[in-house]
Amino acid sequence: MLPAAVLALATAGIAAAANGGFTPQFAHSPNTHHTNTAYYVILGFTGAIFVIVESALALFIWKYRSRGRARTVEGFQLHGATRLEIVWTVIPVVILAVIATVIFIELPNITGAPASAANPLEITVEGHQFYWQFDYPNGTRTINDLYVPVGQVVELKVVSADVVHSWWIPQLNGKIQAIPGRTNHTWFRADRAGTYYGQCAELCGPYHEAMKARVIAAPLDEYVVQREMATEALGKHEFQGVCATCHGMQGQGGYGPALANNSLLTQKSGLEAIVRNGRGLMPPVGNTWNDAQVNALVQYAKSKIFKGASTSGG
Ligand code: CUA
């Protein structure tokens, strides 16, 4: 009874995972299709080798069991088998050569966007402790949610404002690091409208796990509207995506101190100084923000978060 229950528990997680839990997420961009192809080729070889080796092991354990012989009896001794040794050297060499060939064929399609792509959308992805900031060609910015047109090549410049992060949307692109002082490049082309989820893949500080990202792909006209709506709600997204990680969604406090009764929220100069420069444990979360971003945060904090100054002494 107990083993059956344990087995059911152990397999439930695997069954609940999207595709048996053994394979990458379903690809929704040409480059991830190529990544998955490489994965399945290697899985094919390693799977076959696993089955052959483990079957042989089980077979030999059973076939050559001691059958009551004394422990001290020596087995049959064999020296030199040139043909066998050549065979078991050549087969792995051939397998590795096939895998390497497949990888070298697939790699250019994974790393580089198709040269034929007509006017790709260029987006800068900036990693911050602990959020993602996206810069669009028209000068707008969004936080944590990246809006893209479906079916269009999106070229990403991946940078960091502080420490090393890793940009990864498993259905759209492989991992690429965001490294301070360096620009890395990746791309994707979402093949259908929808929301694709990702998470910073490099341990980057106490709130690494809060660095979630979404890519929202929609037809071109919808994409433009969604991006504009996000830009108008920038202050809200900044508070919820940046400040709330440590200070709570209502500014009630958490890892960082409570803000809701702090009159600093109503003073642009003071708030801007802290956001840009950090203070104590707080990182300079807004060190790359433009004036519009600071204004948006001040507006939102003043009107939605500030609950009036606390009266000292109760
Ligand atoms: Cu950024 Cu982990």
PDB file of C-alpha atoms and ligand atoms in Angstrom:
ATOM      1  CA  MET A   1       0.000   0.000   0.000  1.00  0.00           C
ATOM      2  CA  LEU A   2       2.650   2.510   1.047  1.00  0.00           C
ATOM      3  CA  PRO A   3       4.922   1.878  -1.975  1.00  0.00           C
ATOM      4  CA  ALA A   4       1.920   2.349  -4.264  1.00  0.00           C
ATOM      5  CA  ALA A   5       1.060   5.643  -2.586  1.00  0.00           C
ATOM      6  CA  VAL A   6       4.671   6.843  -2.811  1.00  0.00           C
ATOM      7  CA  LEU A   7       4.824   5.874  -6.484  1.00  0.00           C
ATOM      8  CA  ALA A   8       1.578   7.711  -7.209  1.00  0.00           C
ATOM      9  CA  LEU A   9       2.937  10.807  -5.455  1.00  0.00           C
ATOM     10  CA  ALA A  10       6.254  10.645  -7.280  1.00  0.00           C
ATOM     11  CA  THR A  11       4.689  10.284 -10.716  1.00  0.00           C
ATOM     12  CA  ALA A  12       1.938  12.871 -10.165  1.00  0.00           C
ATOM     13  CA  GLY A  13       4.389  15.753 -10.519  1.00  0.00           C
ATOM     14  CA  ILE A  14       5.813  14.324 -13.711  1.00  0.00           C
ATOM     15  CA  ALA A  15       2.362  13.691 -15.173  1.00  0.00           C
ATOM     16  CA  ALA A  16       1.224  17.201 -14.251  1.00  0.00           C
ATOM     17  CA  ALA A  17       4.187  18.817 -16.002  1.00  0.00           C
ATOM     18  CA  ALA A  18       3.359  19.967 -19.517  1.00  0.00           C
ATOM     19  CA  ASN A  19       4.871  17.121 -21.502  1.00  0.00           C
ATOM     20  CA  GLY A  20       5.795  14.336 -19.185  1.00  0.00           C
ATOM     21  CA  GLY A  21       8.376  16.460 -17.413  1.00  0.00           C
ATOM     22  CA  PHE A  22      11.290  15.076 -19.416  1.00  0.00           C
ATOM     23  CA  THR A  23      11.265  17.425 -22.372  1.00  0.00           C
ATOM     24  CA  PRO A  24      11.660  21.178 -22.943  1.00  0.00           C
ATOM     25  CA  GLN A  25       8.585  23.403 -23.068  1.00  0.00           C
ATOM     26  CA  PHE A  26       6.712  23.519 -26.367  1.00  0.00           C
ATOM     27  CA  ALA A  27       8.475  25.821 -28.834  1.00  0.00           C
ATOM     28  CA  HIS A  28       6.692  28.960 -30.057  1.00  0.00           C
ATOM     29  CA  SER A  29       9.601  30.594 -31.895  1.00  0.00           C
ATOM     30  CA  PRO A  30      11.831  29.244 -34.710  1.00  0.00           C
ATOM     31  CA  ASN A  31      14.984  29.292 -32.566  1.00  0.00           C
ATOM     32  CA  THR A  32      13.375  27.285 -29.751  1.00  0.00           C
ATOM     33  CA  HIS A  33      12.244  24.722 -32.357  1.00  0.00           C
ATOM     34  CA  HIS A  34      15.920  24.272 -33.271  1.00  0.00           C
ATOM     35  CA  THR A  35      16.930  24.077 -29.589  1.00  0.00           C
ATOM     36  CA  ASN A  36      14.337  21.358 -29.068  1.00  0.00           C
ATOM     37  CA  THR A  37      15.532  19.440 -32.152  1.00  0.00           C
ATOM     38  CA  ALA A  38      19.053  19.368 -30.716  1.00  0.00           C
ATOM     39  CA  TYR A  39      17.606  18.222 -27.387  1.00  0.00           C
ATOM     40  CA  TYR A  40      15.660  15.334 -28.953  1.00  0.00           C
ATOM     41  CA  VAL A  41      18.651  14.119 -31.006  1.00  0.00           C
ATOM     42  CA  ILE A  42      20.785  13.923 -27.870  1.00  0.00           C
ATOM     43  CA  LEU A  43      17.883  12.411 -25.898  1.00  0.00           C
ATOM     44  CA  GLY A  44      17.552   9.705 -28.594  1.00  0.00           C
ATOM     45  CA  PHE A  45      21.178   8.619 -28.335  1.00  0.00           C
ATOM     46  CA  THR A  46      21.443   8.865 -24.562  1.00  0.00           C
ATOM     47  CA  GLY A  47      18.075   7.117 -24.115  1.00  0.00           C
ATOM     48  CA  ALA A  48      19.101   4.206 -26.347  1.00  0.00           C
ATOM     49  CA  ILE A  49      22.474   3.902 -24.593  1.00  0.00           C
ATOM     50  CA  PHE A  50      20.762   3.989 -21.195  1.00  0.00           C
ATOM     51  CA  VAL A  51      18.392   1.157 -22.145  1.00  0.00           C
ATOM     52  CA  ILE A  52      21.168  -0.988 -23.689  1.00  0.00           C
ATOM     53  CA  VAL A  53      23.592  -0.544 -20.774  1.00  0.00           C
ATOM     54  CA  GLU A  54      21.017  -1.036 -18.021  1.00  0.00           C
ATOM     55  CA  SER A  55      19.509  -4.113 -19.757  1.00  0.00           C
ATOM     56  CA  ALA A  56      22.966  -5.657 -20.160  1.00  0.00           C
ATOM     57  CA  LEU A  57      23.716  -4.927 -16.501  1.00  0.00           C
ATOM     58  CA  ALA A  58      20.499  -6.582 -15.325  1.00  0.00           C
ATOM     59  CA  LEU A  59      21.022  -9.533 -17.660  1.00  0.00           C
ATOM     60  CA  PHE A  60      24.623 -10.126 -16.502  1.00  0.00           C
ATOM     61  CA  ILE A  61      23.757  -9.793 -12.823  1.00  0.00           C
ATOM     62  CA  TRP A  62      21.162 -12.528 -13.299  1.00  0.00           C
ATOM     63  CA  LYS A  63      23.005 -14.779 -15.736  1.00  0.00           C
ATOM     64  CA  TYR A  64      26.376 -14.797 -13.939  1.00  0.00           C
ATOM     65  CA  ARG A  65      25.095 -14.855 -10.368  1.00  0.00           C
ATOM     66  CA  SER A  66      27.189 -16.983  -7.978  1.00  0.00           C
ATOM     67  CA  ARG A  67      24.809 -19.972  -7.725  1.00  0.00           C
ATOM     68  CA  GLY A  68      26.394 -20.997  -4.442  1.00  0.00           C
ATOM     69  CA  ARG A  69      30.058 -20.759  -5.583  1.00  0.00           C
ATOM     70  CA  ALA A  70      32.509 -19.783  -2.890  1.00  0.00           C
ATOM     71  CA  ARG A  71      33.319 -16.030  -2.778  1.00  0.00           C
ATOM     72  CA  THR A  72      37.017 -16.750  -3.276  1.00  0.00           C
ATOM     73  CA  VAL A  73      36.628 -18.566  -6.605  1.00  0.00           C
ATOM     74  CA  GLU A  74      38.132 -16.529  -9.473  1.00  0.00           C
ATOM     75  CA  GLY A  75      35.992 -15.923 -12.533  1.00  0.00           C
ATOM     76  CA  PHE A  76      37.048 -16.651 -16.104  1.00  0.00           C
ATOM     77  CA  GLN A  77      39.985 -14.392 -17.060  1.00  0.00           C
ATOM     78  CA  LEU A  78      40.146 -12.844 -20.534  1.00  0.00           C
ATOM     79  CA  HIS A  79      43.096 -10.836 -21.933  1.00  0.00           C
ATOM     80  CA  GLY A  80      43.042  -8.846 -25.167  1.00  0.00           C
ATOM     81  CA  ALA A  81      40.138  -8.637 -27.597  1.00  0.00           C
ATOM     82  CA  THR A  82      41.337  -6.267 -30.294  1.00  0.00           C
ATOM     83  CA  ARG A  83      38.221  -6.360 -32.419  1.00  0.00           C
ATOM     84  CA  LEU A  84      35.927  -5.693 -29.426  1.00  0.00           C
ATOM     85  CA  GLU A  85      38.127  -2.812 -28.281  1.00  0.00           C
ATOM     86  CA  ILE A  86      38.054  -1.232 -31.750  1.00  0.00           C
ATOM     87  CA  VAL A  87      34.268  -1.570 -31.889  1.00  0.00           C
ATOM     88  CA  TRP A  88      33.652   0.062 -28.533  1.00  0.00           C
ATOM     89  CA  THR A  89      35.985   2.911 -29.443  1.00  0.00           C
ATOM     90  CA  VAL A  90      34.590   3.557 -32.902  1.00  0.00           C
ATOM     91  CA  ILE A  91      30.899   3.529 -31.940  1.00  0.00           C
ATOM     92  CA  PRO A  92      31.182   6.402 -29.397  1.00  0.00           C
ATOM     93  CA  VAL A  93      33.326   8.387 -31.861  1.00  0.00           C
ATOM     94  CA  VAL A  94      30.616   8.014 -34.520  1.00  0.00           C
ATOM     95  CA  ILE A  95      27.855   8.955 -32.047  1.00  0.00           C
ATOM     96  CA  LEU A  96      29.730  12.085 -30.900  1.00  0.00           C
ATOM     97  CA  ALA A  97      30.441  13.047 -34.530  1.00  0.00           C
ATOM     98  CA  VAL A  98      26.737  12.761 -35.424  1.00  0.00           C
ATOM     99  CA  ILE A  99      25.688  14.827 -32.381  1.00  0.00           C
ATOM    100  CA  ALA A 100      28.338  17.494 -33.109  1.00  0.00           C
ATOM    101  CA  THR A 101      27.242  17.695 -36.754  1.00  0.00           C
ATOM    102  CA  VAL A 102      23.590  18.178 -35.784  1.00  0.00           C
ATOM    103  CA  ILE A 103      24.521  20.879 -33.249  1.00  0.00           C
ATOM    104  CA  PHE A 104      26.691  22.792 -35.757  1.00  0.00           C
ATOM    105  CA  ILE A 105      23.838  22.666 -38.279  1.00  0.00           C
ATOM    106  CA  GLU A 106      21.266  23.905 -35.722  1.00  0.00           C
ATOM    107  CA  LEU A 107      23.382  26.506 -33.914  1.00  0.00           C
ATOM    108  CA  PRO A 108      23.259  29.361 -36.466  1.00  0.00           C
ATOM    109  CA  ASN A 109      19.436  29.131 -36.492  1.00  0.00           C
ATOM    110  CA  ILE A 110      19.366  29.389 -32.702  1.00  0.00           C
ATOM    111  CA  THR A 111      21.747  32.309 -32.198  1.00  0.00           C
ATOM    112  CA  GLY A 112      21.024  34.526 -35.191  1.00  0.00           C
ATOM    113  CA  ALA A 113      17.721  35.948 -36.420  1.00  0.00           C
ATOM    114  CA  PRO A 114      16.870  35.082 -40.048  1.00  0.00           C
ATOM    115  CA  ALA A 115      18.690  37.524 -42.344  1.00  0.00           C
ATOM    116  CA  SER A 116      15.525  37.830 -44.399  1.00  0.00           C
ATOM    117  CA  ALA A 117      13.547  39.317 -41.484  1.00  0.00           C
ATOM    118  CA  ALA A 118      11.979  42.556 -42.665  1.00  0.00           C
ATOM    119  CA  ASN A 119      12.383  45.427 -40.183  1.00  0.00           C
ATOM    120  CA  PRO A 120      12.790  43.543 -36.918  1.00  0.00           C
ATOM    121  CA  LEU A 121      11.489  45.146 -33.737  1.00  0.00           C
ATOM    122  CA  GLU A 122      14.475  46.101 -31.588  1.00  0.00           C
ATOM    123  CA  ILE A 123      13.936  45.997 -27.845  1.00  0.00           C
ATOM    124  CA  THR A 124      16.411  46.621 -25.056  1.00  0.00           C
ATOM    125  CA  VAL A 125      15.951  44.292 -22.099  1.00  0.00           C
ATOM    126  CA  GLU A 126      17.508  45.704 -18.938  1.00  0.00           C
ATOM    127  CA  GLY A 127      17.895  43.490 -15.878  1.00  0.00           C
ATOM    128  CA  HIS A 128      17.594  45.188 -12.473  1.00  0.00           C
ATOM    129  CA  GLN A 129      17.474  44.002  -8.895  1.00  0.00           C
ATOM    130  CA  PHE A 130      14.654  42.791  -9.091  1.00  0.00           C
ATOM    131  CA  TYR A 131      12.689  43.522 -12.235  1.00  0.00           C
ATOM    132  CA  TRP A 132      12.947  43.681 -16.023  1.00  0.00           C
ATOM    133  CA  GLN A 133      12.681  46.941 -17.954  1.00  0.00           C
ATOM    134  CA  PHE A 134      11.912  47.043 -21.671  1.00  0.00           C
ATOM    135  CA  ASP A 135      12.790  49.907 -24.044  1.00  0.00           C
ATOM    136  CA  TYR A 136      10.827  50.214 -27.278  1.00  0.00           C
ATOM    137  CA  PRO A 137      12.005  52.014 -30.428  1.00  0.00           C
ATOM    138  CA  ASN A 138       9.446  54.827 -29.877  1.00  0.00           C
ATOM    139  CA  GLY A 139      11.007  55.696 -26.512  1.00  0.00           C
ATOM    140  CA  THR A 140       8.381  54.094 -24.281  1.00  0.00           C
ATOM    141  CA  ARG A 141       9.229  51.735 -21.459  1.00  0.00           C
ATOM    142  CA  THR A 142       7.395  48.929 -19.716  1.00  0.00           C
ATOM    143  CA  ILE A 143       8.184  46.947 -16.576  1.00  0.00           C
ATOM    144  CA  ASN A 144       8.156  43.109 -16.397  1.00  0.00           C
ATOM    145  CA  ASP A 145       5.665  42.787 -19.301  1.00  0.00           C
ATOM    146  CA  LEU A 146       7.143  42.869 -22.810  1.00  0.00           C
ATOM    147  CA  TYR A 147       4.605  43.612 -25.565  1.00  0.00           C
ATOM    148  CA  VAL A 148       5.380  42.315 -29.052  1.00  0.00           C
ATOM    149  CA  PRO A 149       3.573  41.849 -32.358  1.00  0.00           C
ATOM    150  CA  VAL A 150       2.936  38.221 -33.222  1.00  0.00           C
ATOM    151  CA  GLY A 151       4.828  36.841 -36.245  1.00  0.00           C
ATOM    152  CA  GLN A 152       7.478  39.585 -36.281  1.00  0.00           C
ATOM    153  CA  VAL A 153      11.149  39.055 -35.514  1.00  0.00           C
ATOM    154  CA  VAL A 154      12.024  40.727 -32.208  1.00  0.00           C
ATOM    155  CA  GLU A 155      15.719  41.397 -31.645  1.00  0.00           C
ATOM    156  CA  LEU A 156      16.704  41.806 -28.026  1.00  0.00           C
ATOM    157  CA  LYS A 157      19.674  43.702 -26.647  1.00  0.00           C
ATOM    158  CA  VAL A 158      20.137  42.284 -23.182  1.00  0.00           C
ATOM    159  CA  VAL A 159      21.910  44.488 -20.629  1.00  0.00           C
ATOM    160  CA  SER A 160      22.107  44.873 -16.863  1.00  0.00           C
ATOM    161  CA  ALA A 161      22.030  47.925 -14.592  1.00  0.00           C
ATOM    162  CA  ASP A 162      23.622  46.210 -11.606  1.00  0.00           C
ATOM    163  CA  VAL A 163      24.556  42.510 -11.305  1.00  0.00           C
ATOM    164  CA  VAL A 164      24.377  39.503 -13.624  1.00  0.00           C
ATOM    165  CA  HIS A 165      20.850  38.346 -14.457  1.00  0.00           C
ATOM    166  CA  SER A 166      19.678  35.843 -17.055  1.00  0.00           C
ATOM    167  CA  TRP A 167      16.852  36.484 -19.502  1.00  0.00           C
ATOM    168  CA  TRP A 168      14.896  33.317 -20.291  1.00  0.00           C
ATOM    169  CA  ILE A 169      11.474  32.752 -21.839  1.00  0.00           C
ATOM    170  CA  PRO A 170      11.623  28.968 -22.401  1.00  0.00           C
ATOM    171  CA  GLN A 171       9.005  28.887 -25.182  1.00  0.00           C
ATOM    172  CA  LEU A 172      10.616  31.763 -27.104  1.00  0.00           C
ATOM    173  CA  ASN A 173      14.378  31.852 -26.578  1.00  0.00           C
ATOM    174  CA  GLY A 174      17.231  30.161 -24.780  1.00  0.00           C
ATOM    175  CA  LYS A 175      18.885  31.659 -21.710  1.00  0.00           C
ATOM    176  CA  ILE A 176      21.052  34.695 -22.246  1.00  0.00           C
ATOM    177  CA  GLN A 177      22.896  36.535 -19.508  1.00  0.00           C
ATOM    178  CA  ALA A 178      22.406  40.208 -18.725  1.00  0.00           C
ATOM    179  CA  ILE A 179      25.913  41.330 -17.776  1.00  0.00           C
ATOM    180  CA  PRO A 180      26.835  44.825 -16.490  1.00  0.00           C
ATOM    181  CA  GLY A 181      28.900  46.722 -19.075  1.00  0.00           C
ATOM    182  CA  ARG A 182      28.116  44.305 -21.884  1.00  0.00           C
ATOM    183  CA  THR A 183      25.386  43.915 -24.487  1.00  0.00           C
ATOM    184  CA  ASN A 184      24.210  40.415 -25.386  1.00  0.00           C
ATOM    185  CA  HIS A 185      21.900  39.627 -28.253  1.00  0.00           C
ATOM    186  CA  THR A 186      19.094  37.189 -28.755  1.00  0.00           C
ATOM    187  CA  TRP A 187      15.848  37.119 -30.704  1.00  0.00           C
ATOM    188  CA  PHE A 188      12.497  35.398 -31.126  1.00  0.00           C
ATOM    189  CA  ARG A 189       9.437  35.399 -33.339  1.00  0.00           C
ATOM    190  CA  ALA A 190       6.268  34.395 -31.484  1.00  0.00           C
ATOM    191  CA  ASP A 191       4.267  32.125 -33.774  1.00  0.00           C
ATOM    192  CA  ARG A 192       0.922  32.795 -32.112  1.00  0.00           C
ATOM    193  CA  ALA A 193      -0.769  35.329 -29.872  1.00  0.00           C
ATOM    194  CA  GLY A 194      -0.564  34.608 -26.181  1.00  0.00           C
ATOM    195  CA  THR A 195       1.340  35.158 -22.969  1.00  0.00           C
ATOM    196  CA  TYR A 196       4.723  33.518 -22.502  1.00  0.00           C
ATOM    197  CA  TYR A 197       6.241  33.255 -19.054  1.00  0.00           C
ATOM    198  CA  GLY A 198       9.824  33.509 -17.933  1.00  0.00           C
ATOM    199  CA  GLN A 199      11.959  33.995 -14.855  1.00  0.00           C
ATOM    200  CA  CYS A 200      15.426  35.393 -14.221  1.00  0.00           C
ATOM    201  CA  ALA A 201      17.714  32.365 -14.408  1.00  0.00           C
ATOM    202  CA  GLU A 202      20.753  33.690 -12.530  1.00  0.00           C
ATOM    203  CA  LEU A 203      20.852  33.977  -8.755  1.00  0.00           C
ATOM    204  CA  CYS A 204      21.061  37.764  -8.411  1.00  0.00           C
ATOM    205  CA  GLY A 205      20.178  38.635  -4.826  1.00  0.00           C
ATOM    206  CA  PRO A 206      17.538  38.174  -2.110  1.00  0.00           C
ATOM    207  CA  TYR A 207      14.604  38.695  -4.497  1.00  0.00           C
ATOM    208  CA  HIS A 208      15.921  36.757  -7.518  1.00  0.00           C
ATOM    209  CA  GLU A 209      12.682  34.750  -7.492  1.00  0.00           C
ATOM    210  CA  ALA A 210      10.621  37.931  -7.896  1.00  0.00           C
ATOM    211  CA  MET A 211      12.213  38.627 -11.303  1.00  0.00           C
ATOM    212  CA  LYS A 212       9.452  37.152 -13.379  1.00  0.00           C
ATOM    213  CA  ALA A 213       8.796  38.304 -16.918  1.00  0.00           C
ATOM    214  CA  ARG A 214       5.930  37.931 -19.350  1.00  0.00           C
ATOM    215  CA  VAL A 215       6.021  38.336 -23.103  1.00  0.00           C
ATOM    216  CA  ILE A 216       2.597  39.301 -24.413  1.00  0.00           C
ATOM    217  CA  ALA A 217       2.286  38.660 -28.143  1.00  0.00           C
ATOM    218  CA  ALA A 218      -0.700  40.057 -30.056  1.00  0.00           C
ATOM    219  CA  PRO A 219      -1.586  41.068 -33.615  1.00  0.00           C
ATOM    220  CA  LEU A 220       0.118  44.345 -34.605  1.00  0.00           C
ATOM    221  CA  ASP A 221      -2.800  46.738 -33.939  1.00  0.00           C
ATOM    222  CA  GLU A 222      -3.623  45.117 -30.589  1.00  0.00           C
ATOM    223  CA  TYR A 223       0.050  45.137 -29.630  1.00  0.00           C
ATOM    224  CA  VAL A 224       0.230  48.903 -30.158  1.00  0.00           C
ATOM    225  CA  VAL A 225      -2.857  49.476 -27.971  1.00  0.00           C
ATOM    226  CA  GLN A 226      -1.644  47.152 -25.214  1.00  0.00           C
ATOM    227  CA  ARG A 227       1.793  48.769 -25.157  1.00  0.00           C
ATOM    228  CA  GLU A 228       0.256  52.255 -24.941  1.00  0.00           C
ATOM    229  CA  MET A 229      -2.043  51.151 -22.102  1.00  0.00           C
ATOM    230  CA  ALA A 230       0.937  49.734 -20.233  1.00  0.00           C
ATOM    231  CA  THR A 231       2.825  52.991 -20.766  1.00  0.00           C
ATOM    232  CA  GLU A 232      -0.092  54.961 -19.327  1.00  0.00           C
ATOM    233  CA  ALA A 233      -0.163  52.673 -16.288  1.00  0.00           C
ATOM    234  CA  LEU A 234       3.630  52.875 -15.911  1.00  0.00           C
ATOM    235  CA  GLY A 235       3.495  54.301 -12.370  1.00  0.00           C
ATOM    236  CA  LYS A 236       1.343  51.398 -11.195  1.00  0.00           C
ATOM    237  CA  HIS A 237       3.564  48.840 -12.898  1.00  0.00           C
ATOM    238  CA  GLU A 238       6.658  50.471 -11.415  1.00  0.00           C
ATOM    239  CA  PHE A 239       5.231  50.361  -7.918  1.00  0.00           C
ATOM    240  CA  GLN A 240       3.911  46.805  -8.222  1.00  0.00           C
ATOM    241  CA  GLY A 241       6.872  45.442 -10.192  1.00  0.00           C
ATOM    242  CA  VAL A 242       9.689  47.284  -8.426  1.00  0.00           C
ATOM    243  CA  CYS A 243       8.757  48.790  -5.023  1.00  0.00           C
ATOM    244  CA  ALA A 244       6.176  46.191  -3.930  1.00  0.00           C
ATOM    245  CA  THR A 245       8.699  43.353  -4.127  1.00  0.00           C
ATOM    246  CA  CYS A 246      10.187  44.566  -0.852  1.00  0.00           C
ATOM    247  CA  HIS A 247       7.608  47.042   0.486  1.00  0.00           C
ATOM    248  CA  GLY A 248       4.337  45.181  -0.231  1.00  0.00           C
ATOM    249  CA  MET A 249       1.581  45.795  -2.757  1.00  0.00           C
ATOM    250  CA  GLN A 250      -0.093  48.451  -0.579  1.00  0.00           C
ATOM    251  CA  GLY A 251       3.190  49.745   0.776  1.00  0.00           C
ATOM    252  CA  GLN A 252       2.402  47.866   3.992  1.00  0.00           C
ATOM    253  CA  GLY A 253       5.992  46.724   4.363  1.00  0.00           C
ATOM    254  CA  GLY A 254       7.684  43.347   4.169  1.00  0.00           C
ATOM    255  CA  TYR A 255      11.379  42.852   3.576  1.00  0.00           C
ATOM    256  CA  GLY A 256      11.583  46.636   3.319  1.00  0.00           C
ATOM    257  CA  PRO A 257       9.905  49.112   5.691  1.00  0.00           C
ATOM    258  CA  ALA A 258       6.237  50.119   5.402  1.00  0.00           C
ATOM    259  CA  LEU A 259       5.704  53.108   3.107  1.00  0.00           C
ATOM    260  CA  ALA A 260       1.990  53.840   3.232  1.00  0.00           C
ATOM    261  CA  ASN A 261       2.324  56.467   5.957  1.00  0.00           C
ATOM    262  CA  ASN A 262       5.655  57.861   4.838  1.00  0.00           C
ATOM    263  CA  SER A 263       5.211  61.407   3.577  1.00  0.00           C
ATOM    264  CA  LEU A 264       8.280  60.904   1.402  1.00  0.00           C
ATOM    265  CA  LEU A 265       5.847  59.371  -1.091  1.00  0.00           C
ATOM    266  CA  THR A 266       4.381  62.802  -1.694  1.00  0.00           C
ATOM    267  CA  GLN A 267       7.685  64.601  -2.311  1.00  0.00           C
ATOM    268  CA  LYS A 268       9.178  64.119  -5.720  1.00  0.00           C
ATOM    269  CA  SER A 269      12.707  65.233  -4.832  1.00  0.00           C
ATOM    270  CA  GLY A 270      13.057  62.913  -1.831  1.00  0.00           C
ATOM    271  CA  LEU A 271      11.475  59.926  -3.539  1.00  0.00           C
ATOM    272  CA  GLU A 272      13.547  60.465  -6.656  1.00  0.00           C
ATOM    273  CA  ALA A 273      16.789  60.618  -4.671  1.00  0.00           C
ATOM    274  CA  ILE A 274      16.081  57.294  -2.936  1.00  0.00           C
ATOM    275  CA  VAL A 275      14.870  55.546  -6.087  1.00  0.00           C
ATOM    276  CA  ARG A 276      17.891  56.714  -8.097  1.00  0.00           C
ATOM    277  CA  ASN A 277      20.590  56.272  -5.466  1.00  0.00           C
ATOM    278  CA  GLY A 278      19.272  53.634  -3.094  1.00  0.00           C
ATOM    279  CA  ARG A 279      19.686  53.828   0.659  1.00  0.00           C
ATOM    280  CA  GLY A 280      21.071  51.290   3.102  1.00  0.00           C
ATOM    281  CA  LEU A 281      19.922  47.830   1.983  1.00  0.00           C
ATOM    282  CA  MET A 282      17.814  49.268  -0.820  1.00  0.00           C
ATOM    283  CA  PRO A 283      19.469  49.046  -4.250  1.00  0.00           C
ATOM    284  CA  PRO A 284      19.307  52.043  -6.621  1.00  0.00           C
ATOM    285  CA  VAL A 285      16.313  50.504  -8.405  1.00  0.00           C
ATOM    286  CA  GLY A 286      15.664  53.537 -10.617  1.00  0.00           C
ATOM    287  CA  ASN A 287      19.211  54.484 -11.561  1.00  0.00           C
ATOM    288  CA  THR A 288      18.398  54.261 -15.274  1.00  0.00           C
ATOM    289  CA  TRP A 289      14.925  55.813 -15.095  1.00  0.00           C
ATOM    290  CA  ASN A 290      13.950  58.803 -17.177  1.00  0.00           C
ATOM    291  CA  ASP A 291      12.013  61.759 -15.814  1.00  0.00           C
ATOM    292  CA  ALA A 292       8.686  60.437 -17.112  1.00  0.00           C
ATOM    293  CA  GLN A 293       9.211  57.239 -15.143  1.00  0.00           C
ATOM    294  CA  VAL A 294       9.979  59.086 -11.915  1.00  0.00           C
ATOM    295  CA  ASN A 295       6.918  61.316 -12.409  1.00  0.00           C
ATOM    296  CA  ALA A 296       4.717  58.294 -13.074  1.00  0.00           C
ATOM    297  CA  LEU A 297       5.864  56.652  -9.838  1.00  0.00           C
ATOM    298  CA  VAL A 298       5.398  59.840  -7.799  1.00  0.00           C
ATOM    299  CA  GLN A 299       1.866  60.257  -9.179  1.00  0.00           C
ATOM    300  CA  TYR A 300       0.911  56.680  -8.407  1.00  0.00           C
ATOM    301  CA  ALA A 301       2.520  56.590  -4.964  1.00  0.00           C
ATOM    302  CA  LYS A 302       0.916  59.890  -3.956  1.00  0.00           C
ATOM    303  CA  SER A 303      -2.593  58.986  -5.132  1.00  0.00           C
ATOM    304  CA  LYS A 304      -2.814  55.202  -4.554  1.00  0.00           C
ATOM    305  CA  ILE A 305      -0.339  54.219  -1.851  1.00  0.00           C
ATOM    306  CA  PHE A 306       0.017  57.158   0.523  1.00  0.00           C
ATOM    307  CA  LYS A 307      -2.542  56.852   3.363  1.00  0.00           C
ATOM    308  CA  GLY A 308      -1.627  59.964   5.299  1.00  0.00           C
ATOM    309  CA  ALA A 309       1.304  60.658   7.595  1.00  0.00           C
ATOM    310  CA  SER A 310       1.430  58.642  10.789  1.00  0.00           C
ATOM    311  CA  THR A 311       0.995  60.684  13.943  1.00  0.00           C
ATOM    312  CA  SER A 312       3.893  60.186  16.297  1.00  0.00           C
ATOM    313  CA  GLY A 313       3.072  59.082  19.805  1.00  0.00           C
ATOM    314  CA  GLY A 314      -0.349  57.659  18.749  1.00  0.00           C
TER     315      GLY A 314
HETATM  316 CU1  CUA B   1      17.860  38.618 -11.667  1.00  0.00          CU
HETATM  317 CU2  CUA B   1      17.931  36.518 -10.678  1.00  0.00          CU
END
